[in-house]
Amino acid sequence: MTVKQDKNFDNLSVRFRKNIYSTAKGRIRLNILWRDLLENIPNIEQGGLDILDAGAGQGHFSLMLAEKNHHLTLSDISGEMLEQARSLFSEQRPNSDVRFIHASVQNLDKHIDKTYHLVLFHAVLEWLAEPEKTLKEMLQFIKPGGYLSLMFYSRTGLIYQNLIRGNFSYVLNDTLSGKGKTLTPTNPQNPDDVYAWLKKENLNVITKSGVRVFYDGIHRERRKDINEDELFELERRFSRIEPYCSLARYIHVLCQKIE
Ligand SMILES: C[S@@+](CC[C@H](N)C(=O)[O-])C[C@H]1O[C@@H](n2cnc3c(N)ncnc32)[C@H](O)[C@@H]1O
């Protein structure tokens, strides 16, 4: 199915906060992303880096970066999501060095005339009509030698989850993509396509991790009494090991722009 337009989250913001960041799903995401950055980006712990969070949504991951005193720019096509990011920052980190830009990634060059040490593009690719083209446009904002933290919803993981749940008709009829009314992405990405785009653009992959490699397979009732420390430890442990990594809901790829 062809995706006609990028998904503005104005009508999904309440559901997004409730279903993702109020649950272990969001906490696993933050945990893996943070581990990957901490292990690979010099000075991420010390602060002082210029960081762009494009498609920042409600700004949950950027808030963790604000705690380290980085200089942040958050942008999103959705005014509602960005308003919630603003509230989160004013409640929890009122003195952060943060700028909010209400604009699509495609229009960011009208607002930004600098480059960044690190650009975040988390869970946006799978909502775009032209993911490869838009990703390419993003790269102009990364300094030579700077980093891209890219997390995308994997089509491989989506097929696997539907198979093990017995949702055969979705797989047989290839009706796996969402229609834009729920949190099922409209354009799940084939990991091999994304890796090929990165290679074409001279981005050097430093690390690759699966996000939610097994959590979604745990029965809802069983999730209620799970020990989260153990959950995070095991998600971290299997996130970089095959075949677990490739079957995860999301893949996080940290890359460096070759100078
Ligand atoms: C699933 S949310 C992810 C939010 C955040 N990055 C996170 O990981 O929590 C996807 C976000 O991308 C935004 N978005 C979609 N298309 C966009 C575009 N072309 N430019 C900027 N933001 C876009 C949506 O409005 C939404 O806030």
Short mmCIF file of C-alpha atoms and ligand atoms in Angstrom, two decimals:
data_model
loop_
_atom_site.label_atom_id
_atom_site.label_comp_id
_atom_site.label_asym_id
_atom_site.label_seq_id
_atom_site.Cartn_x
_atom_site.Cartn_y
_atom_site.Cartn_z
CA MET A 1 0.00 0.00 0.00
CA THR A 2 1.34 3.44 -0.90
CA VAL A 3 1.54 5.90 1.99
CA LYS A 4 0.18 9.24 0.80
CA GLN A 5 1.35 11.59 3.53
CA ASP A 6 3.44 11.86 6.67
CA LYS A 7 1.50 11.21 9.86
CA ASN A 8 0.92 14.26 12.03
CA PHE A 9 0.29 12.97 15.59
CA ASP A 10 -2.19 15.69 16.61
CA ASN A 11 -4.98 13.12 16.99
CA LEU A 12 -2.78 10.42 18.53
CA SER A 13 -1.00 12.35 21.28
CA VAL A 14 -3.18 11.13 24.19
CA ARG A 15 -3.05 7.52 23.06
CA PHE A 16 0.71 7.79 22.48
CA ARG A 17 1.41 9.00 26.02
CA LYS A 18 -0.89 6.39 27.58
CA ASN A 19 0.22 3.38 25.52
CA ILE A 20 3.94 4.06 25.20
CA TYR A 21 5.52 6.27 27.83
CA SER A 22 3.23 5.22 30.70
CA THR A 23 4.20 1.59 30.15
CA ALA A 24 7.24 -0.68 30.10
CA LYS A 25 7.25 -0.30 26.29
CA GLY A 26 8.45 3.29 26.60
CA ARG A 27 10.83 2.50 29.45
CA ILE A 28 12.54 -0.28 27.43
CA ARG A 29 12.93 2.18 24.55
CA LEU A 30 14.57 4.83 26.75
CA ASN A 31 16.77 2.23 28.40
CA ILE A 32 18.22 0.78 25.17
CA LEU A 33 18.65 4.17 23.49
CA TRP A 34 20.43 5.59 26.51
CA ARG A 35 22.76 2.57 26.80
CA ASP A 36 23.68 2.80 23.09
CA LEU A 37 24.48 6.52 23.25
CA LEU A 38 26.33 6.28 26.55
CA GLU A 39 28.59 3.53 25.27
CA ASN A 40 29.42 5.18 21.97
CA ILE A 41 29.25 8.96 21.99
CA PRO A 42 32.08 10.82 23.70
CA ASN A 43 30.87 13.53 26.13
CA ILE A 44 27.26 12.36 26.19
CA GLU A 45 27.54 11.99 29.98
CA GLN A 46 29.35 15.32 30.45
CA GLY A 47 26.90 17.47 28.44
CA GLY A 48 27.49 20.50 26.22
CA LEU A 49 26.67 18.88 22.85
CA ASP A 50 24.34 20.45 20.25
CA ILE A 51 21.54 17.94 19.70
CA LEU A 52 18.58 18.00 17.31
CA ASP A 53 15.59 15.75 18.06
CA ALA A 54 13.60 15.67 14.81
CA GLY A 55 10.06 14.32 15.16
CA ALA A 56 10.65 14.66 18.89
CA GLY A 57 7.03 14.00 19.84
CA GLN A 58 6.53 14.63 23.55
CA GLY A 59 10.27 14.90 24.14
CA HIS A 60 10.78 12.02 26.58
CA PHE A 61 14.22 10.99 25.41
CA SER A 62 15.42 14.57 25.03
CA LEU A 63 14.43 15.20 28.62
CA MET A 64 17.08 12.64 29.66
CA LEU A 65 19.63 14.55 27.57
CA ALA A 66 18.55 17.83 29.16
CA GLU A 67 19.49 16.36 32.53
CA LYS A 68 23.08 16.24 31.24
CA ASN A 69 22.93 19.89 30.16
CA HIS A 70 23.09 19.43 26.41
CA HIS A 71 21.88 22.20 24.05
CA LEU A 72 18.66 20.91 22.55
CA THR A 73 16.44 21.64 19.56
CA LEU A 74 13.15 19.73 19.42
CA SER A 75 11.03 19.80 16.27
CA ASP A 76 7.78 18.15 15.22
CA ILE A 77 5.08 18.49 12.58
CA SER A 78 2.46 18.10 15.34
CA GLY A 79 1.72 21.20 17.40
CA GLU A 80 -0.04 19.08 20.00
CA MET A 81 2.92 16.74 20.54
CA LEU A 82 5.29 19.68 20.74
CA GLU A 83 3.04 21.45 23.26
CA GLN A 84 3.24 18.36 25.48
CA ALA A 85 7.02 18.35 25.14
CA ARG A 86 7.04 21.99 26.21
CA SER A 87 4.93 21.17 29.30
CA LEU A 88 7.15 18.21 30.19
CA PHE A 89 10.24 20.40 30.04
CA SER A 90 8.70 23.28 31.98
CA GLU A 91 7.51 20.88 34.72
CA GLN A 92 10.65 18.77 34.98
CA ARG A 93 13.62 20.79 33.60
CA PRO A 94 12.52 24.43 33.47
CA ASN A 95 16.07 25.75 33.08
CA SER A 96 17.03 23.60 30.11
CA ASP A 97 18.70 25.08 27.06
CA VAL A 98 15.97 24.01 24.64
CA ARG A 99 14.35 25.40 21.51
CA PHE A 100 11.05 24.09 20.14
CA ILE A 101 10.33 24.28 16.41
CA HIS A 102 6.90 23.49 15.01
CA ALA A 103 7.83 22.29 11.51
CA SER A 104 8.14 19.19 9.38
CA VAL A 105 11.59 17.72 8.88
CA GLN A 106 11.28 18.74 5.23
CA ASN A 107 10.91 22.40 6.27
CA LEU A 108 13.53 22.49 9.00
CA ASP A 109 16.09 24.26 6.82
CA LYS A 110 13.86 27.37 6.98
CA HIS A 111 14.34 27.45 10.77
CA ILE A 112 17.83 26.08 11.34
CA ASP A 113 21.13 27.38 10.02
CA LYS A 114 23.53 25.29 12.08
CA THR A 115 24.71 21.70 12.33
CA TYR A 116 24.62 19.35 15.31
CA HIS A 117 26.91 16.86 17.04
CA LEU A 118 23.99 14.45 17.30
CA VAL A 119 20.68 14.17 15.44
CA LEU A 120 17.94 11.94 16.83
CA PHE A 121 15.36 10.46 14.48
CA HIS A 122 13.39 8.07 16.65
CA ALA A 123 10.24 6.27 15.52
CA VAL A 124 9.53 8.72 12.70
CA LEU A 125 10.71 6.91 9.55
CA GLU A 126 7.78 4.45 9.69
CA TRP A 127 5.26 7.32 9.58
CA LEU A 128 6.65 8.98 6.45
CA ALA A 129 5.45 8.87 2.85
CA GLU A 130 9.03 9.15 1.53
CA PRO A 131 11.30 7.71 4.21
CA GLU A 132 14.49 7.47 2.20
CA LYS A 133 14.23 10.99 0.76
CA THR A 134 13.33 12.53 4.12
CA LEU A 135 16.12 10.69 5.92
CA LYS A 136 18.56 12.04 3.36
CA GLU A 137 17.32 15.59 3.96
CA MET A 138 18.00 15.18 7.67
CA LEU A 139 21.66 14.46 7.11
CA GLN A 140 22.46 18.09 6.25
CA PHE A 141 22.00 18.92 9.95
CA ILE A 142 24.75 16.57 11.18
CA LYS A 143 28.29 17.94 11.58
CA PRO A 144 31.04 15.98 9.80
CA GLY A 145 32.05 13.32 12.30
CA GLY A 146 28.72 13.79 14.12
CA TYR A 147 26.18 11.11 14.93
CA LEU A 148 22.75 9.96 13.77
CA SER A 149 20.64 8.01 16.25
CA LEU A 150 17.99 6.34 14.09
CA MET A 151 15.29 4.10 15.52
CA PHE A 152 12.65 2.63 13.21
CA TYR A 153 9.71 0.20 13.40
CA SER A 154 10.71 -3.03 11.74
CA ARG A 155 8.55 -4.78 9.19
CA THR A 156 10.35 -8.03 10.06
CA GLY A 157 9.36 -7.70 13.73
CA LEU A 158 5.78 -6.86 12.76
CA ILE A 159 5.45 -9.94 10.55
CA TYR A 160 6.91 -12.14 13.30
CA GLN A 161 4.53 -10.79 15.98
CA ASN A 162 1.53 -11.35 13.71
CA LEU A 163 2.62 -14.89 12.89
CA ILE A 164 3.05 -15.96 16.51
CA ARG A 165 -0.33 -14.44 17.40
CA GLY A 166 -2.04 -16.39 14.64
CA ASN A 167 -3.01 -13.26 12.66
CA PHE A 168 -2.42 -15.11 9.43
CA SER A 169 -4.75 -13.09 7.21
CA TYR A 170 -2.77 -9.86 7.82
CA VAL A 171 0.41 -11.59 6.70
CA LEU A 172 -1.16 -13.47 3.79
CA ASN A 173 -2.92 -10.35 2.46
CA ASP A 174 -0.06 -8.00 3.37
CA THR A 175 -2.35 -5.72 5.39
CA LEU A 176 0.13 -5.12 8.19
CA SER A 177 0.42 -1.35 7.98
CA GLY A 178 -1.80 0.94 10.04
CA LYS A 179 -4.24 3.38 8.44
CA GLY A 180 -3.11 6.36 10.54
CA LYS A 181 -5.86 6.06 13.17
CA THR A 182 -3.95 3.86 15.63
CA LEU A 183 -0.35 3.55 16.83
CA THR A 184 0.40 0.87 14.21
CA PRO A 185 2.78 2.64 11.82
CA THR A 186 1.56 3.45 8.33
CA ASN A 187 4.90 2.54 6.75
CA PRO A 188 6.88 -0.14 8.68
CA GLN A 189 10.41 -0.39 7.35
CA ASN A 190 12.36 -3.29 5.95
CA PRO A 191 15.67 -3.22 7.91
CA ASP A 192 17.79 -4.18 4.90
CA ASP A 193 16.41 -1.20 2.94
CA VAL A 194 17.32 1.17 5.78
CA TYR A 195 20.85 -0.27 6.11
CA ALA A 196 21.34 0.15 2.33
CA TRP A 197 20.24 3.83 2.50
CA LEU A 198 22.70 4.49 5.32
CA LYS A 199 25.52 2.89 3.37
CA LYS A 200 24.68 4.91 0.27
CA GLU A 201 24.89 8.12 2.33
CA ASN A 202 28.32 7.25 3.77
CA LEU A 203 27.08 6.75 7.29
CA ASN A 204 29.16 4.37 9.31
CA VAL A 205 27.06 2.04 11.50
CA ILE A 206 28.60 1.92 14.99
CA THR A 207 26.03 -0.19 16.73
CA LYS A 208 22.71 -1.84 16.04
CA SER A 209 20.23 -2.89 18.75
CA GLY A 210 16.77 -4.44 18.82
CA VAL A 211 14.25 -2.59 21.00
CA ARG A 212 11.56 -4.83 22.54
CA VAL A 213 13.11 -8.08 21.38
CA PHE A 214 10.76 -10.25 23.45
CA TYR A 215 8.55 -8.04 25.66
CA ASP A 216 5.61 -7.92 23.22
CA GLY A 217 5.42 -11.72 23.26
CA ILE A 218 4.78 -11.86 27.02
CA HIS A 219 1.12 -12.46 27.84
CA ARG A 220 -0.67 -9.34 29.19
CA GLU A 221 -1.53 -11.00 32.51
CA ARG A 222 2.07 -12.12 33.02
CA ARG A 223 3.36 -8.58 32.30
CA LYS A 224 1.66 -7.28 35.45
CA ASP A 225 4.02 -9.00 37.90
CA ILE A 226 7.22 -8.75 35.94
CA ASN A 227 10.38 -7.43 37.64
CA GLU A 228 11.38 -4.43 35.48
CA ASP A 229 15.06 -4.55 36.41
CA GLU A 230 15.22 -8.12 35.15
CA LEU A 231 13.21 -7.17 32.07
CA PHE A 232 15.62 -4.35 31.19
CA GLU A 233 18.67 -6.51 31.84
CA LEU A 234 17.39 -9.24 29.51
CA GLU A 235 16.18 -6.82 26.82
CA ARG A 236 19.65 -5.23 26.92
CA ARG A 237 21.42 -8.59 26.87
CA PHE A 238 19.60 -9.92 23.78
CA SER A 239 19.27 -6.59 21.94
CA ARG A 240 22.53 -7.02 20.03
CA ILE A 241 22.50 -10.78 19.59
CA GLU A 242 21.07 -12.44 16.48
CA PRO A 243 18.43 -13.66 15.78
CA TYR A 244 16.79 -11.63 18.59
CA CYS A 245 17.92 -8.24 17.33
CA SER A 246 16.37 -8.71 13.89
CA LEU A 247 13.03 -9.88 15.31
CA ALA A 248 12.56 -6.85 17.57
CA ARG A 249 9.73 -4.32 17.23
CA TYR A 250 12.19 -1.51 16.56
CA ILE A 251 15.80 -1.37 15.47
CA HIS A 252 18.09 1.33 16.81
CA VAL A 253 21.04 2.14 14.55
CA LEU A 254 23.69 4.55 15.76
CA CYS A 255 25.81 5.90 12.90
CA GLN A 256 28.60 8.39 12.41
CA LYS A 257 28.81 10.76 9.46
CA ILE A 258 32.15 10.17 7.81
CA GLU A 259 34.24 13.40 7.80
C1 LIG B 1 5.90 7.76 17.09
S1 LIG B 1 6.16 9.48 17.34
C2 LIG B 1 7.81 9.44 17.96
C3 LIG B 1 8.12 10.60 18.87
C4 LIG B 1 9.51 10.59 19.52
N1 LIG B 1 10.57 10.68 18.54
C5 LIG B 1 9.68 9.39 20.40
O1 LIG B 1 10.45 8.48 20.05
O2 LIG B 1 9.04 9.35 21.44
C6 LIG B 1 6.38 10.09 15.68
C7 LIG B 1 6.44 11.61 15.61
O3 LIG B 1 6.86 12.01 14.30
C8 LIG B 1 6.14 13.18 13.96
N2 LIG B 1 6.24 13.36 12.50
C9 LIG B 1 5.66 12.65 11.52
N3 LIG B 1 6.03 13.11 10.32
C10 LIG B 1 6.88 14.15 10.53
C11 LIG B 1 7.60 15.04 9.68
N4 LIG B 1 7.54 14.95 8.36
N5 LIG B 1 8.37 15.98 10.26
C12 LIG B 1 8.45 16.09 11.61
N6 LIG B 1 7.78 15.27 12.46
C13 LIG B 1 7.02 14.31 11.93
C14 LIG B 1 4.75 12.93 14.50
O4 LIG B 1 3.96 14.09 14.61
C15 LIG B 1 5.07 12.28 15.84
O5 LIG B 1 5.17 13.22 16.87
#
